[in-house]
PDB file of C-alpha atoms in Angstrom:
ATOM      1  CA  GLU A 616       0.000   0.000   0.000  1.00  0.00           C
ATOM      2  CA  ILE A 617       2.896   2.356   0.740  1.00  0.00           C
ATOM      3  CA  GLN A 618       4.408   1.654  -2.668  1.00  0.00           C
ATOM      4  CA  ASN A 619       1.069   2.341  -4.348  1.00  0.00           C
ATOM      5  CA  ALA A 620       0.795   5.676  -2.497  1.00  0.00           C
ATOM      6  CA  GLU A 621       4.311   6.537  -3.673  1.00  0.00           C
ATOM      7  CA  PHE A 622       3.356   5.699  -7.271  1.00  0.00           C
ATOM      8  CA  ILE A 623       0.275   7.917  -7.008  1.00  0.00           C
ATOM      9  CA  SER A 624       2.396  10.812  -5.714  1.00  0.00           C
ATOM     10  CA  PHE A 625       4.968  10.242  -8.445  1.00  0.00           C
ATOM     11  CA  PHE A 626       2.351  10.202 -11.239  1.00  0.00           C
ATOM     12  CA  ARG A 627       0.610  13.301  -9.875  1.00  0.00           C
ATOM     13  CA  ALA A 628       3.937  15.156  -9.752  1.00  0.00           C
ATOM     14  CA  GLN A 629       4.792  13.968 -13.249  1.00  0.00           C
ATOM     15  CA  ILE A 630       1.470  15.224 -14.621  1.00  0.00           C
ATOM     16  CA  GLU A 631       1.856  18.548 -12.821  1.00  0.00           C
ATOM     17  CA  SER A 632       5.288  18.962 -14.440  1.00  0.00           C
ATOM     18  CA  LEU A 633       3.566  18.965 -17.845  1.00  0.00           C
ATOM     19  CA  ARG A 634       1.520  22.050 -16.975  1.00  0.00           C
ATOM     20  CA  VAL A 635       2.576  25.034 -19.061  1.00  0.00           C
ATOM     21  CA  LYS A 636       1.343  28.618 -19.062  1.00  0.00           C
ATOM     22  CA  SER A 637       2.549  30.004 -22.387  1.00  0.00           C
ATOM     23  CA  GLY A 638       3.031  29.096 -26.020  1.00  0.00           C
ATOM     24  CA  LYS A 639       6.798  29.281 -25.516  1.00  0.00           C
ATOM     25  CA  GLN A 640       6.650  26.760 -22.660  1.00  0.00           C
ATOM     26  CA  SER A 641       4.419  24.523 -24.790  1.00  0.00           C
ATOM     27  CA  LEU A 642       6.924  24.487 -27.647  1.00  0.00           C
ATOM     28  CA  GLU A 643       9.833  23.866 -25.281  1.00  0.00           C
ATOM     29  CA  LEU A 644       7.994  20.915 -23.758  1.00  0.00           C
ATOM     30  CA  LEU A 645       7.151  19.457 -27.174  1.00  0.00           C
ATOM     31  CA  LEU A 646      10.644  19.976 -28.580  1.00  0.00           C
ATOM     32  CA  THR A 647      12.392  18.416 -25.581  1.00  0.00           C
ATOM     33  CA  SER A 648      10.017  15.502 -25.070  1.00  0.00           C
ATOM     34  CA  GLU A 649      11.744  12.138 -25.469  1.00  0.00           C
ATOM     35  CA  ARG A 650       8.377  10.483 -26.023  1.00  0.00           C
ATOM     36  CA  ILE A 651       7.465  12.812 -28.881  1.00  0.00           C
ATOM     37  CA  GLU A 652      10.903  12.371 -30.427  1.00  0.00           C
ATOM     38  CA  THR A 653      10.523   8.584 -30.274  1.00  0.00           C
ATOM     39  CA  ASP A 654       6.978   8.616 -31.667  1.00  0.00           C
ATOM     40  CA  VAL A 655       7.820  11.020 -34.499  1.00  0.00           C
ATOM     41  CA  SER A 656      10.901   9.027 -35.514  1.00  0.00           C
ATOM     42  CA  ARG A 657       8.798   5.837 -35.613  1.00  0.00           C
ATOM     43  CA  VAL A 658       6.216   7.526 -37.794  1.00  0.00           C
ATOM     44  CA  LEU A 659       8.886   8.774 -40.178  1.00  0.00           C
ATOM     45  CA  ARG A 660      10.604   5.390 -40.308  1.00  0.00           C
ATOM     46  CA  PHE A 661       7.533   3.152 -40.583  1.00  0.00           C
ATOM     47  CA  SER A 662       4.847   5.508 -41.819  1.00  0.00           C
ATOM     48  CA  GLU A 663       3.500   3.329 -44.613  1.00  0.00           C
ATOM     49  CA  SER A 664       3.533  -0.050 -42.909  1.00  0.00           C
ATOM     50  CA  ILE A 665       2.571   0.675 -39.302  1.00  0.00           C
ATOM     51  CA  PHE A 666       0.968   4.120 -39.412  1.00  0.00           C
ATOM     52  CA  PRO A 667      -1.252   4.247 -42.522  1.00  0.00           C
ATOM     53  CA  PHE A 668      -3.017   7.284 -41.072  1.00  0.00           C
ATOM     54  CA  PRO A 669      -1.973  10.842 -40.293  1.00  0.00           C
ATOM     55  CA  VAL A 670      -0.423  11.288 -36.863  1.00  0.00           C
ATOM     56  CA  LYS A 671      -1.501  14.348 -34.922  1.00  0.00           C
ATOM     57  CA  ILE A 672      -0.629  15.906 -31.597  1.00  0.00           C
ATOM     58  CA  ALA A 673      -3.608  16.732 -29.405  1.00  0.00           C
ATOM     59  CA  ILE A 674      -3.251  19.554 -26.930  1.00  0.00           C
ATOM     60  CA  ARG A 675      -5.920  20.277 -24.350  1.00  0.00           C
ATOM     61  CA  LYS A 676      -6.607  22.955 -21.821  1.00  0.00           C
ATOM     62  CA  TRP A 677      -5.214  22.258 -18.362  1.00  0.00           C
ATOM     63  CA  ILE A 678      -7.993  21.219 -16.014  1.00  0.00           C
ATOM     64  CA  LYS A 679      -6.790  21.765 -12.471  1.00  0.00           C
ATOM     65  CA  ASN A 680      -9.345  19.540 -10.754  1.00  0.00           C
ATOM     66  CA  LEU A 681      -9.009  16.547 -13.079  1.00  0.00           C
ATOM     67  CA  LYS A 682      -7.553  13.899 -10.807  1.00  0.00           C
ATOM     68  CA  ILE A 683      -5.511  11.044 -12.293  1.00  0.00           C
ATOM     69  CA  GLU A 684      -7.729   8.426 -10.690  1.00  0.00           C
ATOM     70  CA  PHE A 685     -10.655   9.703 -12.755  1.00  0.00           C
ATOM     71  CA  GLU A 686      -9.046   9.565 -16.199  1.00  0.00           C
ATOM     72  CA  PHE A 687     -10.221   6.730 -18.439  1.00  0.00           C
ATOM     73  CA  ARG A 688      -9.257   5.284 -21.817  1.00  0.00           C
ATOM     74  CA  CYS A 689     -12.268   4.076 -23.790  1.00  0.00           C
ATOM     75  CA  PHE A 690     -12.286   1.764 -26.790  1.00  0.00           C
ATOM     76  CA  VAL A 691     -14.947   2.153 -29.446  1.00  0.00           C
ATOM     77  CA  LYS A 692     -15.755  -0.343 -32.222  1.00  0.00           C
ATOM     78  CA  ASP A 693     -18.489   0.377 -34.781  1.00  0.00           C
ATOM     79  CA  ASN A 694     -19.414   3.447 -32.693  1.00  0.00           C
ATOM     80  CA  LYS A 695     -20.129   1.233 -29.678  1.00  0.00           C
ATOM     81  CA  LEU A 696     -18.286   1.640 -26.418  1.00  0.00           C
ATOM     82  CA  THR A 697     -16.698  -1.783 -25.980  1.00  0.00           C
ATOM     83  CA  ALA A 698     -14.154  -1.343 -23.178  1.00  0.00           C
ATOM     84  CA  ILE A 699     -13.101   1.116 -20.493  1.00  0.00           C
ATOM     85  CA  THR A 700      -9.875   1.081 -18.520  1.00  0.00           C
ATOM     86  CA  GLN A 701      -8.316   3.482 -16.093  1.00  0.00           C
ATOM     87  CA  TYR A 702      -5.765   5.652 -17.876  1.00  0.00           C
ATOM     88  CA  PHE A 703      -3.065   5.131 -15.262  1.00  0.00           C
ATOM     89  CA  ASP A 704      -3.282   1.360 -15.153  1.00  0.00           C
ATOM     90  CA  ASP A 705      -0.111   0.851 -13.113  1.00  0.00           C
ATOM     91  CA  ILE A 706      -1.777   2.224  -9.991  1.00  0.00           C
ATOM     92  CA  TYR A 707      -4.511   0.852  -7.759  1.00  0.00           C
ATOM     93  CA  PHE A 708      -7.171   3.402  -6.816  1.00  0.00           C
ATOM     94  CA  LYS A 709      -9.416   2.114  -4.067  1.00  0.00           C
ATOM     95  CA  ILE A 710     -12.214   4.527  -5.042  1.00  0.00           C
ATOM     96  CA  LEU A 711     -12.425   2.966  -8.522  1.00  0.00           C
ATOM     97  CA  HIS A 712     -12.916  -0.460  -7.025  1.00  0.00           C
ATOM     98  CA  GLU A 713     -15.489   0.765  -4.520  1.00  0.00           C
ATOM     99  CA  LYS A 714     -17.496   2.871  -6.995  1.00  0.00           C
ATOM    100  CA  LYS A 715     -16.887   0.800 -10.132  1.00  0.00           C
ATOM    101  CA  TYR A 716     -20.515   0.347 -11.170  1.00  0.00           C
ATOM    102  CA  LEU A 717     -21.454   3.970 -10.586  1.00  0.00           C
ATOM    103  CA  ILE A 718     -18.443   5.162 -12.601  1.00  0.00           C
ATOM    104  CA  LEU A 719     -19.160   2.745 -15.453  1.00  0.00           C
ATOM    105  CA  GLN A 720     -22.784   3.818 -15.533  1.00  0.00           C
ATOM    106  CA  ARG A 721     -21.811   7.489 -15.708  1.00  0.00           C
ATOM    107  CA  LEU A 722     -19.272   6.862 -18.467  1.00  0.00           C
ATOM    108  CA  TYR A 723     -21.732   4.820 -20.524  1.00  0.00           C
ATOM    109  CA  ASN A 724     -24.476   7.409 -20.016  1.00  0.00           C
ATOM    110  CA  TYR A 725     -22.142  10.195 -21.063  1.00  0.00           C
ATOM    111  CA  PHE A 726     -20.956   8.327 -24.132  1.00  0.00           C
ATOM    112  CA  TYR A 727     -24.423   7.378 -25.390  1.00  0.00           C
ATOM    113  CA  GLN A 728     -26.433  10.410 -24.284  1.00  0.00           C
ATOM    114  CA  GLU A 729     -24.121  13.423 -24.432  1.00  0.00           C
ATOM    115  CA  PHE A 730     -21.017  12.652 -26.476  1.00  0.00           C
ATOM    116  CA  ASP A 731     -21.514  13.318 -30.187  1.00  0.00           C
ATOM    117  CA  SER A 732     -19.567  10.603 -32.001  1.00  0.00           C
ATOM    118  CA  ASN A 733     -20.735  12.082 -35.326  1.00  0.00           C
ATOM    119  CA  LEU A 734     -18.057  14.730 -34.885  1.00  0.00           C
ATOM    120  CA  LEU A 735     -15.421  12.056 -35.457  1.00  0.00           C
ATOM    121  CA  PRO A 736     -14.648  10.690 -38.917  1.00  0.00           C
ATOM    122  CA  PHE A 737     -14.134   7.172 -37.531  1.00  0.00           C
ATOM    123  CA  ASP A 738     -16.279   4.270 -36.380  1.00  0.00           C
ATOM    124  CA  ASP A 739     -13.389   2.617 -34.501  1.00  0.00           C
ATOM    125  CA  TYR A 740     -11.233   4.700 -32.178  1.00  0.00           C
ATOM    126  CA  ILE A 741      -9.706   5.111 -28.753  1.00  0.00           C
ATOM    127  CA  ILE A 742     -10.767   8.126 -26.745  1.00  0.00           C
ATOM    128  CA  ASP A 743      -9.951   9.430 -23.292  1.00  0.00           C
ATOM    129  CA  PHE A 744     -12.545  10.774 -20.871  1.00  0.00           C
ATOM    130  CA  GLY A 745     -12.187  12.278 -17.431  1.00  0.00           C
ATOM    131  CA  ILE A 746     -14.524  12.758 -14.540  1.00  0.00           C
ATOM    132  CA  ILE A 747     -14.197  16.227 -13.104  1.00  0.00           C
ATOM    133  CA  LEU A 748     -15.319  16.667  -9.538  1.00  0.00           C
ATOM    134  CA  ARG A 749     -16.839  19.976  -8.485  1.00  0.00           C
ATOM    135  CA  GLU A 750     -14.460  22.245  -6.651  1.00  0.00           C
ATOM    136  CA  ASP A 751     -17.049  23.608  -4.255  1.00  0.00           C
ATOM    137  CA  ILE A 752     -17.529  20.297  -2.452  1.00  0.00           C
ATOM    138  CA  GLU A 753     -15.171  19.331   0.332  1.00  0.00           C
ATOM    139  CA  GLU A 754     -12.266  17.064  -0.509  1.00  0.00           C
ATOM    140  CA  ASP A 755     -13.731  13.927   1.089  1.00  0.00           C
ATOM    141  CA  ILE A 756     -14.336  12.040  -2.140  1.00  0.00           C
ATOM    142  CA  ASP A 757     -15.630   8.873  -0.498  1.00  0.00           C
ATOM    143  CA  GLN A 758     -18.519  10.552   1.306  1.00  0.00           C
ATOM    144  CA  ASN A 759     -19.583  12.935  -1.447  1.00  0.00           C
ATOM    145  CA  PHE A 760     -18.791  10.858  -4.506  1.00  0.00           C
ATOM    146  CA  GLU A 761     -22.305  10.475  -5.930  1.00  0.00           C
ATOM    147  CA  GLU A 762     -23.016  14.193  -5.546  1.00  0.00           C
ATOM    148  CA  GLN A 763     -19.697  15.141  -7.104  1.00  0.00           C
ATOM    149  CA  LEU A 764     -20.303  12.873 -10.083  1.00  0.00           C
ATOM    150  CA  GLU A 765     -23.314  14.976 -11.039  1.00  0.00           C
ATOM    151  CA  ASP A 766     -21.017  17.550 -12.607  1.00  0.00           C
ATOM    152  CA  MET A 767     -18.801  15.151 -14.467  1.00  0.00           C
ATOM    153  CA  PHE A 768     -17.287  15.989 -17.840  1.00  0.00           C
TER     154      PHE A 768
END
């Protein structure tokens, strides 16, 4: 349990280190990223055989109250949500285990009732979603979880 808590702290610090506040900082981060360098070199080397599609970099607004335990990777086949996994799959989050069915229900409801898949030119894709908890509710996630989920996404 101590090691898991250390991993959580490490991942949170790592994510926070990616926060930038200017275009200059954004470019510096992109140009010095080992991961981007590796991915771009793979695309250039194997573009026809492995990557028969255009590769793009997605940049999103920083959301200060998006917690790593509430980020999810979703897999869609024929415009149907077929699988959901936690984004940071190396870490155990007790709250995900305890509230699994409520979280899955909210993600499915969001996907089928609010998310507009017609905006995407694909029927098969991987997409990331996050649950954002309201800031005005006290930090005790366990006790207020259902209420906080009301303002998700």
